[in-house]
mmCIF file of C-alpha atoms in Angstrom:
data_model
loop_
_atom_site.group_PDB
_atom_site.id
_atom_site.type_symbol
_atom_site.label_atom_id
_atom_site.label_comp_id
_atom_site.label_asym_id
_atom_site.label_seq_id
_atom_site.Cartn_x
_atom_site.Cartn_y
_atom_site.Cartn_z
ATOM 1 C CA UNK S 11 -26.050 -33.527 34.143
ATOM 2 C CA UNK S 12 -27.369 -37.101 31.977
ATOM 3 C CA UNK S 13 -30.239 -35.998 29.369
ATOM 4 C CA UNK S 14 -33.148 -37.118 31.214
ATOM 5 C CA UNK S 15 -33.799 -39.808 28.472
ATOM 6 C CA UNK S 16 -30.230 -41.270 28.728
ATOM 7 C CA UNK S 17 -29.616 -44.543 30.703
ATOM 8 C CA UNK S 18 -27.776 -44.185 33.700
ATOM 9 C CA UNK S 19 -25.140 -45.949 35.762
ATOM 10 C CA UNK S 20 -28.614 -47.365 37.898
ATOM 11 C CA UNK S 21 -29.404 -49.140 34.600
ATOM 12 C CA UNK S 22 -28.982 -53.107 34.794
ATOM 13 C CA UNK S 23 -29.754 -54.379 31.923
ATOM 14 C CA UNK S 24 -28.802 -56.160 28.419
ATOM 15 C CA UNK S 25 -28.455 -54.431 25.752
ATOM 16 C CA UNK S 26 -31.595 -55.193 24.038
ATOM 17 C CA UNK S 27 -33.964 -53.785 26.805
ATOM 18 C CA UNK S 28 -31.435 -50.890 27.512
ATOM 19 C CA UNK S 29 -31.979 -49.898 23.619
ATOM 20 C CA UNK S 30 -35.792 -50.452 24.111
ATOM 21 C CA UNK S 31 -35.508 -47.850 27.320
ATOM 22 C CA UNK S 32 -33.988 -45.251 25.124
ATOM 23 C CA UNK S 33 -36.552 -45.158 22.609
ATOM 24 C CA UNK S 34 -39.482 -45.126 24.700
ATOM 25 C CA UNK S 35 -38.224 -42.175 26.665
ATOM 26 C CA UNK S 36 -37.164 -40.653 23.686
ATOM 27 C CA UNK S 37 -40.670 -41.263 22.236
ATOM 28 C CA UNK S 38 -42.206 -39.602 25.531
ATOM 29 C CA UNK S 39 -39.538 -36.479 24.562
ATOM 30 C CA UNK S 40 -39.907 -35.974 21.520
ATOM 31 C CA UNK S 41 -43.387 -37.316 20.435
ATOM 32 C CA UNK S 42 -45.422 -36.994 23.367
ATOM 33 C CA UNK S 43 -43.644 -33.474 24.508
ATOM 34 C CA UNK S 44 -43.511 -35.065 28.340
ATOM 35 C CA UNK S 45 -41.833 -32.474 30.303
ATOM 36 C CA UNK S 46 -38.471 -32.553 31.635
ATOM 37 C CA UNK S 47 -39.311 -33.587 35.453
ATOM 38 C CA UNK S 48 -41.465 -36.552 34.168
ATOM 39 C CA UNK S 49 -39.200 -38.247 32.165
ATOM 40 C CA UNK S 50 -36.610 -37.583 34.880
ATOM 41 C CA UNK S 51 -38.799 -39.462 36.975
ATOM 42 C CA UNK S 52 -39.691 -42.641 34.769
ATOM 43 C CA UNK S 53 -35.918 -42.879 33.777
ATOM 44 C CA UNK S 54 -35.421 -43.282 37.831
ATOM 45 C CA UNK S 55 -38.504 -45.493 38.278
ATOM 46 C CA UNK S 56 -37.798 -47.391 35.386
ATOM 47 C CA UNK S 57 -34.132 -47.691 36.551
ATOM 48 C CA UNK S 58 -34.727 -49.220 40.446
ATOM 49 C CA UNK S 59 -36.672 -51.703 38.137
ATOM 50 C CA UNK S 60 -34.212 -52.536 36.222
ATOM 51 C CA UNK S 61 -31.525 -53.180 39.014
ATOM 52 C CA UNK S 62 -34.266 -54.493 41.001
ATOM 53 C CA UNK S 63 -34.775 -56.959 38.615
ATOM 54 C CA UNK S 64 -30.919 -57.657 38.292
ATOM 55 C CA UNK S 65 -31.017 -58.738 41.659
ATOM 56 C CA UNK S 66 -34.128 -60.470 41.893
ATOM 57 C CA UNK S 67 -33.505 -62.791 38.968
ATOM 58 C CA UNK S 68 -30.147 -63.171 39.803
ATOM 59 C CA UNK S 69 -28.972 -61.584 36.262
ATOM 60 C CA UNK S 70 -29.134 -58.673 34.292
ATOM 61 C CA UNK S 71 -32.752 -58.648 32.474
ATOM 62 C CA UNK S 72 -33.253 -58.724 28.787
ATOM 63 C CA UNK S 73 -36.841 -58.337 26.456
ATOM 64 C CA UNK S 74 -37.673 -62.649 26.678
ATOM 65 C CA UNK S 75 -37.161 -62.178 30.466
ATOM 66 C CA UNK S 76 -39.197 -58.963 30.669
ATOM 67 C CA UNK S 77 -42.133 -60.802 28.895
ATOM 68 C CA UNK S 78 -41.996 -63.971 31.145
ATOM 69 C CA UNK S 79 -42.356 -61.651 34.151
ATOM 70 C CA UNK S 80 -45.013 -62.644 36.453
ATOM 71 C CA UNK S 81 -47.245 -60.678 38.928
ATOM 72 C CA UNK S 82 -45.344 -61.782 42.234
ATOM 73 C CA UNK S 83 -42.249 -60.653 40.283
ATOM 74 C CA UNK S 84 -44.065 -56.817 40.390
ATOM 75 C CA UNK S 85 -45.506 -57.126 43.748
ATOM 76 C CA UNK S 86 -41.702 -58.113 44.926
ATOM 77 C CA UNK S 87 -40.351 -54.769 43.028
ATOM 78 C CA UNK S 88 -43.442 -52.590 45.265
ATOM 79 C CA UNK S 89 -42.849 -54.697 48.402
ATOM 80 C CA UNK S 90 -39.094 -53.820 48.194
ATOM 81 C CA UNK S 91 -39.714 -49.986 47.780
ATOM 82 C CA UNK S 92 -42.585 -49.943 50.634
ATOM 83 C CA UNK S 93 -39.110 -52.368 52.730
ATOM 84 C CA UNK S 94 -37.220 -48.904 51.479
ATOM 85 C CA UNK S 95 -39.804 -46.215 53.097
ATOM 86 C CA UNK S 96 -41.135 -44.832 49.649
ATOM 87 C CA UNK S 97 -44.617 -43.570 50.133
ATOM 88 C CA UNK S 98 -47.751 -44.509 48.075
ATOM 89 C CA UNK S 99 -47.497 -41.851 45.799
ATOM 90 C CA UNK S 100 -43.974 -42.915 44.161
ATOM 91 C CA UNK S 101 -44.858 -46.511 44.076
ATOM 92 C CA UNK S 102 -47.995 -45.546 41.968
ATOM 93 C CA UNK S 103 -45.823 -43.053 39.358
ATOM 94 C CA UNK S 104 -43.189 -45.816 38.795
ATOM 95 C CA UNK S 105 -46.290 -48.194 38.280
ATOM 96 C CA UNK S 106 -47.366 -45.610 35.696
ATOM 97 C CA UNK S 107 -43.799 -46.112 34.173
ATOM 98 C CA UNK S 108 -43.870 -49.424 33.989
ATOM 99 C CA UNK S 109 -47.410 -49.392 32.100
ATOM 100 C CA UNK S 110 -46.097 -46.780 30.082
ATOM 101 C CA UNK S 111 -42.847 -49.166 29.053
ATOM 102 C CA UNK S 112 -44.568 -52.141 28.521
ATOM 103 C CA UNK S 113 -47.248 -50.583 26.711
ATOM 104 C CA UNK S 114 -44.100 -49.426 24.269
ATOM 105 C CA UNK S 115 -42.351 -52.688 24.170
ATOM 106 C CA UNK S 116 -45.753 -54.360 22.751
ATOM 107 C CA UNK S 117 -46.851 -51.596 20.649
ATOM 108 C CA UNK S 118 -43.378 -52.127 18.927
ATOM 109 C CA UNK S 119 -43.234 -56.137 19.093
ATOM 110 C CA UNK S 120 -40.884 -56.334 21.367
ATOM 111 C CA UNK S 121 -41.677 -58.000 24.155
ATOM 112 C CA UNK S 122 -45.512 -59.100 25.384
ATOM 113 C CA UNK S 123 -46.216 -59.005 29.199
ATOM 114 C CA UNK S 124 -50.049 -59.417 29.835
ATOM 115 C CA UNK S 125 -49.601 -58.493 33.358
ATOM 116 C CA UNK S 126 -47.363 -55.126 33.016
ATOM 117 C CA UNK S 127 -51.262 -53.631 31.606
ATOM 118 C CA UNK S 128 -53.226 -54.915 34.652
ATOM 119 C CA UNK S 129 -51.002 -53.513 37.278
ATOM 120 C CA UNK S 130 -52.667 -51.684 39.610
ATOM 121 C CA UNK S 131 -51.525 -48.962 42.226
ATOM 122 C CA UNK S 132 -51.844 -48.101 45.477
ATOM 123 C CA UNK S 133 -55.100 -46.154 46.411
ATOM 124 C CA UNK S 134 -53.673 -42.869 47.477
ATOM 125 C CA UNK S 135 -55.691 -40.236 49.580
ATOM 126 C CA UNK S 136 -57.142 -37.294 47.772
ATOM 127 C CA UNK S 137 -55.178 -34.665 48.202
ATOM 128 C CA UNK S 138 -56.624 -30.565 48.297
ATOM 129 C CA UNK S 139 -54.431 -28.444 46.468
ATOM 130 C CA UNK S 140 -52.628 -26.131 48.876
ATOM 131 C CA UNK S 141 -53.272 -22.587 47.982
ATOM 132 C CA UNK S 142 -51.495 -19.525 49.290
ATOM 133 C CA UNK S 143 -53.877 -16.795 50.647
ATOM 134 C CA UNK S 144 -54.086 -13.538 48.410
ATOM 135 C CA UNK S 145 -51.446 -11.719 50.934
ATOM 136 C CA UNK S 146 -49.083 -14.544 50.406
ATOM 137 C CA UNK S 147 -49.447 -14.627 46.691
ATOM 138 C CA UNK S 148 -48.645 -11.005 46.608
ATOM 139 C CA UNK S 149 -46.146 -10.783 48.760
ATOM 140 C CA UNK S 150 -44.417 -13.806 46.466
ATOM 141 C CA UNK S 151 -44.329 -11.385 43.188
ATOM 142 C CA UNK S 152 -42.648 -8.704 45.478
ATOM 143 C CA UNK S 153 -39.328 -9.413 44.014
ATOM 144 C CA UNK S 154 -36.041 -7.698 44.716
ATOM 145 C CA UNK S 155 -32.902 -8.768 43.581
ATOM 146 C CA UNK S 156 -28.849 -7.128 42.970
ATOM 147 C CA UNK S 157 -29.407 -8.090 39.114
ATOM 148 C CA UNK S 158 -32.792 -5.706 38.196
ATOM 149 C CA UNK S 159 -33.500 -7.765 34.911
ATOM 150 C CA UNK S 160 -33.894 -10.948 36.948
ATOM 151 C CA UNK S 161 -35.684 -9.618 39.254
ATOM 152 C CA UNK S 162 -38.072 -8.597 36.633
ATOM 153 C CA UNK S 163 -38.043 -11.884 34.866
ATOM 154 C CA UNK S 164 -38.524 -13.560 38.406
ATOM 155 C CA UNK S 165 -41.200 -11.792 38.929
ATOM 156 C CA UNK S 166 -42.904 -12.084 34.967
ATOM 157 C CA UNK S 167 -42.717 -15.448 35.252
ATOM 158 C CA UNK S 168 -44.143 -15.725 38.666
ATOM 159 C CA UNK S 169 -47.139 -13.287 37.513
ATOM 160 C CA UNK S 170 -48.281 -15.876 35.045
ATOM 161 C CA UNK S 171 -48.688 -18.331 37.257
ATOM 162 C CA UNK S 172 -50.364 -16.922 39.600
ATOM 163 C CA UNK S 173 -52.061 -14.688 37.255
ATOM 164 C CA UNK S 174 -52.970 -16.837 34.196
ATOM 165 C CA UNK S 175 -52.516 -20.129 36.010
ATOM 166 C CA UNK S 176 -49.722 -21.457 33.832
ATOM 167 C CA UNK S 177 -48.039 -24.672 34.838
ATOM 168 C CA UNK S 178 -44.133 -23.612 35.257
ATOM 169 C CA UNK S 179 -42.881 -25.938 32.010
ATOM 170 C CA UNK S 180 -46.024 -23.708 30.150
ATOM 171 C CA UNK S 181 -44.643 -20.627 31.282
ATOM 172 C CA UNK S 182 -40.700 -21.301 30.700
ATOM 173 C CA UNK S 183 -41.782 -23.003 26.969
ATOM 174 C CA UNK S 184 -42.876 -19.704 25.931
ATOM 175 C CA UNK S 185 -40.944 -18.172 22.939
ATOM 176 C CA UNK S 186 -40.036 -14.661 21.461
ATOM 177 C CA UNK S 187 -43.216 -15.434 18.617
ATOM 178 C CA UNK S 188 -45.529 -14.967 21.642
ATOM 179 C CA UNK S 189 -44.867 -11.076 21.087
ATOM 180 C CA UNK S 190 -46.348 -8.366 21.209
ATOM 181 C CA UNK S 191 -48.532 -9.383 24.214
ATOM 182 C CA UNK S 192 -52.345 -9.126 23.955
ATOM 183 C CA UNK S 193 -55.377 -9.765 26.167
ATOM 184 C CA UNK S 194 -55.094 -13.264 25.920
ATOM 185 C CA UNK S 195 -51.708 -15.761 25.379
ATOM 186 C CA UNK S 196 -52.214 -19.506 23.724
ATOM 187 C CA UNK S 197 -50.427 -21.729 25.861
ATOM 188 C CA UNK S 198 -49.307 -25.127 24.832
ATOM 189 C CA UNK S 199 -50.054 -27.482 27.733
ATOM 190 C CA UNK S 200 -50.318 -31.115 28.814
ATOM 191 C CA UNK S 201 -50.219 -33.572 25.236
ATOM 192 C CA UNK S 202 -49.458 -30.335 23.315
ATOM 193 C CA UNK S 203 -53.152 -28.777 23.647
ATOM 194 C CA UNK S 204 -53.277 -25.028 23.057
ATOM 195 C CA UNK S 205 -55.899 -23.011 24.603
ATOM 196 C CA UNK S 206 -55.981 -19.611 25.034
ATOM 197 C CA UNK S 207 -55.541 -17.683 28.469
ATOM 198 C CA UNK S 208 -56.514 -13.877 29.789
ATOM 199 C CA UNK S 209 -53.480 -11.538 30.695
ATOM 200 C CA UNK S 210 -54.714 -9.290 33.029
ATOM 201 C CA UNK S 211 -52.895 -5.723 32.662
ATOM 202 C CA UNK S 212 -50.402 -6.847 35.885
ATOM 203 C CA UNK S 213 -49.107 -9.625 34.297
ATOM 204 C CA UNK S 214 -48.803 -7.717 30.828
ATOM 205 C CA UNK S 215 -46.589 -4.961 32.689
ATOM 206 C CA UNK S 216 -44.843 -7.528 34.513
ATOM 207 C CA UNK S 217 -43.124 -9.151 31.497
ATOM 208 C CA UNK S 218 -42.607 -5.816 29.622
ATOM 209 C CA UNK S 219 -40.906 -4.275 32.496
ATOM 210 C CA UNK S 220 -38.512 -7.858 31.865
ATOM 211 C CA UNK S 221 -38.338 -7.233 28.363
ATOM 212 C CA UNK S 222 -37.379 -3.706 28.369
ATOM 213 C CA UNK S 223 -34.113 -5.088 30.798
ATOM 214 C CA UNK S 224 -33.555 -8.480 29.758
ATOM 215 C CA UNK S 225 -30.636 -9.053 27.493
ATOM 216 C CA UNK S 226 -31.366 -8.742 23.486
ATOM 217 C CA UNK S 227 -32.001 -11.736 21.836
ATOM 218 C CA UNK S 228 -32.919 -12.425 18.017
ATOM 219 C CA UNK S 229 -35.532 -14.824 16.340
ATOM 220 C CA UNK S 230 -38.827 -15.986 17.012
ATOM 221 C CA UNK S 231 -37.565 -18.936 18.301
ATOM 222 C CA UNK S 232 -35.708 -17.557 21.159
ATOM 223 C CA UNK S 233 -37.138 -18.429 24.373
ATOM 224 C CA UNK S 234 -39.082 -15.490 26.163
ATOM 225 C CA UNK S 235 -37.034 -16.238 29.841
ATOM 226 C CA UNK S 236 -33.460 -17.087 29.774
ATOM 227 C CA UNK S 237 -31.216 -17.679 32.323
ATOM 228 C CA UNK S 238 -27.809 -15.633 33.076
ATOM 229 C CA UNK S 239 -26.187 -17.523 30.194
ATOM 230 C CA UNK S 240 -28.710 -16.628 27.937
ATOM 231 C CA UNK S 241 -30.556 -19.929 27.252
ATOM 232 C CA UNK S 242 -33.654 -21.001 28.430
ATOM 233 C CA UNK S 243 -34.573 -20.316 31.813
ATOM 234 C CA UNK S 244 -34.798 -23.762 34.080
ATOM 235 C CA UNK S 245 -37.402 -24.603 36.221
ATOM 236 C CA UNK S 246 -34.872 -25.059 39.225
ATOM 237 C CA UNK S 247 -34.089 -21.733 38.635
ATOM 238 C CA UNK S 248 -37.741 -20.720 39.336
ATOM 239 C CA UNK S 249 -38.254 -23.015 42.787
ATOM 240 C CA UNK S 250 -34.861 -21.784 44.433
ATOM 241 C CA UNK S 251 -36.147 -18.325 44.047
ATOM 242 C CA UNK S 252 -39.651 -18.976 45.711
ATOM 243 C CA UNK S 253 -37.555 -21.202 48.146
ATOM 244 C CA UNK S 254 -35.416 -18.099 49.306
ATOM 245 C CA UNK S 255 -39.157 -16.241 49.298
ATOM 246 C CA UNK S 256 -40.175 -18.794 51.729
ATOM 247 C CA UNK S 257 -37.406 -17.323 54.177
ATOM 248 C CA UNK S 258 -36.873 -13.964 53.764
ATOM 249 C CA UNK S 259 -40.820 -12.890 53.820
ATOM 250 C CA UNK S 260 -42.290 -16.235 56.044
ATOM 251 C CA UNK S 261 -43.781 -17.605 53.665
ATOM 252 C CA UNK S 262 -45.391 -21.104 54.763
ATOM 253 C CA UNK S 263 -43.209 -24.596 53.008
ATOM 254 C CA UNK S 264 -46.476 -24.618 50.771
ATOM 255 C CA UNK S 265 -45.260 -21.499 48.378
ATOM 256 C CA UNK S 266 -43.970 -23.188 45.249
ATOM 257 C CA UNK S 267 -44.334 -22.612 41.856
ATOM 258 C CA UNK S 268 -47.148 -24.945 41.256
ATOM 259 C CA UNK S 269 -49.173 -23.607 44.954
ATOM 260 C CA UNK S 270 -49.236 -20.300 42.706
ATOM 261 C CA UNK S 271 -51.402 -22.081 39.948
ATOM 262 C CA UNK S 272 -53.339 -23.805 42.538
ATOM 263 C CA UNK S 273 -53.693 -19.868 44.133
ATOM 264 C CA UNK S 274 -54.978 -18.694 40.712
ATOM 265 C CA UNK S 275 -58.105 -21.572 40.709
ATOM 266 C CA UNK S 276 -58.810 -21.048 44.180
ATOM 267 C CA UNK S 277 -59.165 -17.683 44.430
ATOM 268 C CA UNK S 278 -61.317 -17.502 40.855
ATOM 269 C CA UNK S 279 -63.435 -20.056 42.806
ATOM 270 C CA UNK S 280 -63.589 -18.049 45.769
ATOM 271 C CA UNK S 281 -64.819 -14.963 43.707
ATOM 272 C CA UNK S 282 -67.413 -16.931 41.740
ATOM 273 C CA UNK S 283 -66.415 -18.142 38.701
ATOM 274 C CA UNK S 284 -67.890 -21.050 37.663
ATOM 275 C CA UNK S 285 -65.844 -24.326 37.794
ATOM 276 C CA UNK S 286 -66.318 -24.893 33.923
ATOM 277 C CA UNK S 287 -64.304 -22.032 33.165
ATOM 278 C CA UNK S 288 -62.241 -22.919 35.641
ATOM 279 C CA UNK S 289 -61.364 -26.165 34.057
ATOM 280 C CA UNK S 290 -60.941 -24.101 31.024
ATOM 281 C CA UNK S 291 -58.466 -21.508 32.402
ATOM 282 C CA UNK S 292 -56.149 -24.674 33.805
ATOM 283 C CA UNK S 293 -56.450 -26.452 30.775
ATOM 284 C CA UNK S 294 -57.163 -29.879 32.706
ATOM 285 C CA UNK S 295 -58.754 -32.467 30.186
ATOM 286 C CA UNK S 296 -61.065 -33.825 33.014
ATOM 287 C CA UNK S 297 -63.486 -31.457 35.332
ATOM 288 C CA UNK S 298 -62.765 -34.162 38.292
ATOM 289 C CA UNK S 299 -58.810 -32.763 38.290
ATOM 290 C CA UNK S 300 -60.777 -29.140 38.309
ATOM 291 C CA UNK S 301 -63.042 -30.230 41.258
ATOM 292 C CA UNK S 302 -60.365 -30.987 43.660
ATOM 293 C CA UNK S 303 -60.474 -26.892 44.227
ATOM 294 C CA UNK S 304 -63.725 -27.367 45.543
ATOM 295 C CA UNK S 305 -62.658 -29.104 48.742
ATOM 296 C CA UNK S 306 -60.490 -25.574 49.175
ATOM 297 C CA UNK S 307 -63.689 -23.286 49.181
ATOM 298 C CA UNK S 308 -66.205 -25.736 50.783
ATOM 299 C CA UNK S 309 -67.669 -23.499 53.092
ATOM 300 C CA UNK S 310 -68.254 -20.823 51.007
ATOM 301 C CA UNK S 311 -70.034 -23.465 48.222
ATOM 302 C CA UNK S 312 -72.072 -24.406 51.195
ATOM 303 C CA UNK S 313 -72.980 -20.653 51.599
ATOM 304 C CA UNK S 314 -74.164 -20.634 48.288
ATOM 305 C CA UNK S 315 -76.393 -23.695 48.486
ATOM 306 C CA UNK S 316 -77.746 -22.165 51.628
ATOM 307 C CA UNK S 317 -78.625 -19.028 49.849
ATOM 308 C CA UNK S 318 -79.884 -20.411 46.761
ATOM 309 C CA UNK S 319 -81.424 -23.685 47.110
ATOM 310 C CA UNK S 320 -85.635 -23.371 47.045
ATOM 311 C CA UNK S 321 -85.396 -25.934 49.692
ATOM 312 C CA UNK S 322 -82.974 -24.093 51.720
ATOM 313 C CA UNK S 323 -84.974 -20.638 51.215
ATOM 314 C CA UNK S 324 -87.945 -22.096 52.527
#
């Protein structure tokens, strides 16, 4: 399988803007940490650009033709992906890579394109996080496998999710040097920002039950879940396991790694906790990403307004 920062077969272009590719993916690997699944998905996006453009120009494209791009030139590249059945929400990441690329080529005087920075996506429908009820999210950590040690990992891993409401790349980044477990766990998340996170005794017992059967491993370095070979375990890994969940306990097409971290919010919401600390918990820079989980509970926020507004009491 290609690095997710290496150029492709897909990639048309000349050498120049092919080199300028590789660095700024390797910039969003190594410098801005961008996880693996984003950076596959810009090198694709930025990719069908590239070939796009092959075609649409009529030869392969290089920085001076990159700069002289004009807006009908973009609109063609969306029009030709809406031709192709792509929905709104992939036309608006690969506008988000192409930003993102431009933004590089000019910050490193390369190429200038005034109209790559005023591109503008698609207005896409707010969408309510799809949370698994309390049985389901259970049921989900119920793990059995043939292999007992990944059946434990499975199932530490899967406890922090829904537990600790990890993101799955937080969760599989964590090393050996987060040992001995405590109360809490700092988690690095989105742009590298640690913040610190509650273990509640279930998830603590989850991943020492793992550690007492995984196999031994040295250094603080070493990642906390490995695979079968011993290196670190993949997020693929992760989503075939809930996908097999799905089937054998009928679980709804929802259940996926990331509906356990939208679980976790919910049901804090659900219980009371206050949408600050929420915010907190998920580590999400802005309290409008936090607020989405507010659509999920609206009745019972209306309860509450009932209950405690002085208008509503009178």
């Amino acid at each position: 399988m290609a690095r997710p920062h290496a150029l492709t077969p897909g990639f048309v272009a000349r050498a120049d803007a092919q080199t300028a590719a590789v660095a700024w993916l390797d910039r969003l690997r190594h410098e801005r940490r961008a996880a693996r699944h984003t950076l596959d998905g810009y090198a694709r996006d930025l990719g069908a650009f590239l070939k796009f453009l092959a075609g649409h120009l009529g030869e392969a494209a290089d920085l001076a033709a990159l700069a002289k791009l004009e807006p009908a030139d973009f609109r063609a590249f969306l029009a030709a992906r809406r031709a192709e059945g792509l929905a709104a929400s992939s036309n608006a990441r690969a506008l988000s890579a192409l930003r993102g690329f431009f933004a590089h080529l000019a910050r490193e005087g390369l190429a200038e394109n005034p109209h790559a920075a005023a591109l503008r996506g698609p207005k896409l429908p707010k969408s309510v996080p799809k949370a698994l009820t309390a049985a389901d999210a259970a049921a989900a950590l119920d793990i059995d496998d043939d292999v007992p040690w990944i059946a434990a990992r499975d199932k530490a891993v899967l406890s922090l999710l829904y537990g600790a409401g990890l993101r799955i790349d937080e969760a599989l980044s964590l090393n050996a040097d987060a040992l001995p477990l405590g109360e809490t766990l700092r988690v690095l998340g989105k742009g590298r920002k640690a913040r610190d996170v509650p273990l509640l005794p279930e998830v603590r017992d989850a991943i020492a039950a793992y550690l007492r059967l995984r196999p031994p491993s040295t250094g603080n370095a070493a990642p906390l879940f490995v695979g079968v070979k011993g290196k670190r375990l993949r997020a693929e890994i992760v989503q075939k396991r809930l996908r097999a969940l799905r089937l054998d306990l009928g679980l709804p097409d929802t259940a996926t790694p990331h509906a356990l971290r939208h679980s976790f919010a919910t049901h804090l919401l659900g219980a009371g906790a206050d949408l600050r600390a929420i915010q907190e918990l998920l580590g999400h820079a802005s309290l409008s990403t936090t607020q989405r989980y507010t659509a999920v509970d609206a009745e019972r926020l209306l309860d509450i307004h009932a209950a405690a507004h002085p208008r509503a009491k009178a």
